[in-house]
Amino acid sequence: MKVSLEPDALETLYDIADFIDSIHTPGAGQFWVTDFVLNLYTYAKPDVTYALCHNKILALAGLSCITYKGWVIAFKIEGDDMVVYLIVRGSILV
């Protein structure tokens, strides 16, 4: 199964990497992003149905949610593809 990131999700990952690089050693942000994406692949499994997000707006959009180090990842399994639509800090998601 493959993992795809929509433009908004990809932009968020770039922003996180830039922030991590600004407070740590250059390259630390890329390490974090690689770890993040590898974690996504542990959820990209065929024939698995994930519960919808607890957030009503995301649930109405038909999105499922998982968390990673305080970040909420909103996604759909579409055929043989896990499509990530949104990555948002869990503490600001209501």
C-alpha positions as a LaTeX table, in Angstrom:
\begin{tabular}{lrrr}
\hline
Residue & $x$ (\AA) & $y$ (\AA) & $z$ (\AA) \\
\hline
Met1 & 0.00 & 0.00 & 0.00 \\
Lys2 & 1.23 & 3.51 & $-0.67$ \\
Val3 & 0.91 & 6.74 & 1.32 \\
Ser4 & 0.04 & 10.02 & $-0.42$ \\
Leu5 & 0.01 & 13.47 & 1.13 \\
Glu6 & $-2.30$ & 16.16 & $-0.16$ \\
Pro7 & $-0.68$ & 19.61 & $-0.66$ \\
Asp8 & $-1.93$ & 21.02 & 2.68 \\
Ala9 & $-0.53$ & 18.05 & 4.61 \\
Leu10 & 2.78 & 18.22 & 2.75 \\
Glu11 & 3.08 & 21.95 & 3.43 \\
Thr12 & 2.50 & 21.32 & 7.13 \\
Leu13 & 5.30 & 18.74 & 7.16 \\
Tyr14 & 7.67 & 21.22 & 5.50 \\
Asp15 & 6.72 & 23.87 & 8.07 \\
Ile16 & 7.34 & 21.46 & 10.95 \\
Ala17 & 10.72 & 20.48 & 9.48 \\
Asp18 & 11.72 & 24.14 & 9.10 \\
Phe19 & 10.73 & 24.86 & 12.70 \\
Ile20 & 12.64 & 21.85 & 14.04 \\
Asp21 & 15.71 & 22.90 & 12.03 \\
Ser22 & 15.45 & 26.40 & 13.50 \\
Ile23 & 15.68 & 25.13 & 17.09 \\
His24 & 17.94 & 22.08 & 16.58 \\
Thr25 & 20.78 & 20.96 & 14.37 \\
Pro26 & 20.14 & 21.47 & 10.65 \\
Gly27 & 18.77 & 18.25 & 9.24 \\
Ala28 & 16.86 & 17.35 & 12.40 \\
Gly29 & 13.64 & 18.43 & 10.71 \\
Gln30 & 14.16 & 16.01 & 7.84 \\
Phe31 & 14.87 & 13.22 & 10.33 \\
Trp32 & 11.56 & 14.01 & 12.08 \\
Val33 & 9.65 & 14.03 & 8.77 \\
Thr34 & 11.17 & 10.68 & 7.74 \\
Asp35 & 10.18 & 9.18 & 11.10 \\
Phe36 & 6.69 & 10.66 & 10.71 \\
Val37 & 6.17 & 9.18 & 7.24 \\
Leu38 & 7.52 & 5.78 & 8.29 \\
Asn39 & 4.96 & 5.83 & 11.11 \\
Leu40 & 2.20 & 6.47 & 8.56 \\
Tyr41 & 3.14 & 3.28 & 6.74 \\
Thr42 & 2.37 & 1.26 & 9.88 \\
Tyr43 & $-1.27$ & 2.32 & 9.41 \\
Ala44 & $-1.39$ & 1.89 & 5.62 \\
Lys45 & $-2.91$ & $-1.57$ & 5.55 \\
Pro46 & $-5.37$ & $-2.99$ & 3.05 \\
Asp47 & $-8.76$ & $-4.16$ & 4.26 \\
Val48 & $-8.56$ & $-2.20$ & 7.52 \\
Thr49 & $-11.37$ & 0.17 & 8.44 \\
Tyr50 & $-10.45$ & 2.98 & 10.81 \\
Ala51 & $-12.96$ & 4.84 & 12.96 \\
Leu52 & $-13.90$ & 8.35 & 11.89 \\
Cys53 & $-12.25$ & 11.30 & 13.60 \\
His54 & $-13.71$ & 12.56 & 16.88 \\
Asn55 & $-13.78$ & 16.07 & 15.41 \\
Lys56 & $-17.22$ & 16.55 & 13.87 \\
Ile57 & $-16.06$ & 18.51 & 10.83 \\
Leu58 & $-13.41$ & 15.92 & 9.94 \\
Ala59 & $-15.84$ & 13.06 & 10.58 \\
Leu60 & $-18.45$ & 14.65 & 8.30 \\
Ala61 & $-15.77$ & 14.77 & 5.60 \\
Gly62 & $-15.38$ & 11.01 & 6.05 \\
Leu63 & $-11.87$ & 11.27 & 7.48 \\
Ser64 & $-10.28$ & 8.91 & 9.97 \\
Cys65 & $-7.70$ & 10.18 & 12.45 \\
Ile66 & $-4.57$ & 8.83 & 14.10 \\
Thr67 & $-2.08$ & 10.66 & 16.28 \\
Tyr68 & 1.69 & 10.92 & 16.23 \\
Lys69 & 3.67 & 12.79 & 18.90 \\
Gly70 & 0.80 & 15.21 & 19.56 \\
Trp71 & $-0.13$ & 15.66 & 15.89 \\
Val72 & $-3.48$ & 14.54 & 14.47 \\
Ile73 & $-3.36$ & 13.00 & 11.01 \\
Ala74 & $-6.67$ & 13.02 & 9.11 \\
Phe75 & $-6.78$ & 10.53 & 6.24 \\
Lys76 & $-8.82$ & 8.18 & 4.08 \\
Ile77 & $-7.97$ & 4.75 & 2.76 \\
Glu78 & $-8.83$ & 4.89 & $-0.93$ \\
Gly79 & $-8.24$ & 1.59 & $-2.67$ \\
Asp80 & $-4.56$ & 0.79 & $-2.31$ \\
Asp81 & $-3.66$ & 4.29 & $-1.08$ \\
Met82 & $-3.65$ & 6.01 & 2.30 \\
Val83 & $-4.34$ & 9.65 & 1.48 \\
Val84 & $-3.39$ & 12.15 & 4.20 \\
Tyr85 & $-5.48$ & 15.30 & 3.93 \\
Leu86 & $-4.63$ & 17.21 & 7.08 \\
Ile87 & $-1.98$ & 17.30 & 9.78 \\
Val88 & $-2.82$ & 19.52 & 12.74 \\
Arg89 & $-1.49$ & 19.94 & 16.26 \\
Gly90 & $-3.86$ & 18.02 & 18.54 \\
Ser91 & $-3.90$ & 20.75 & 21.17 \\
Ile92 & $-5.58$ & 23.21 & 18.77 \\
Leu93 & $-8.10$ & 20.79 & 17.33 \\
Val94 & $-11.52$ & 21.04 & 18.96 \\
\hline
\end{tabular}
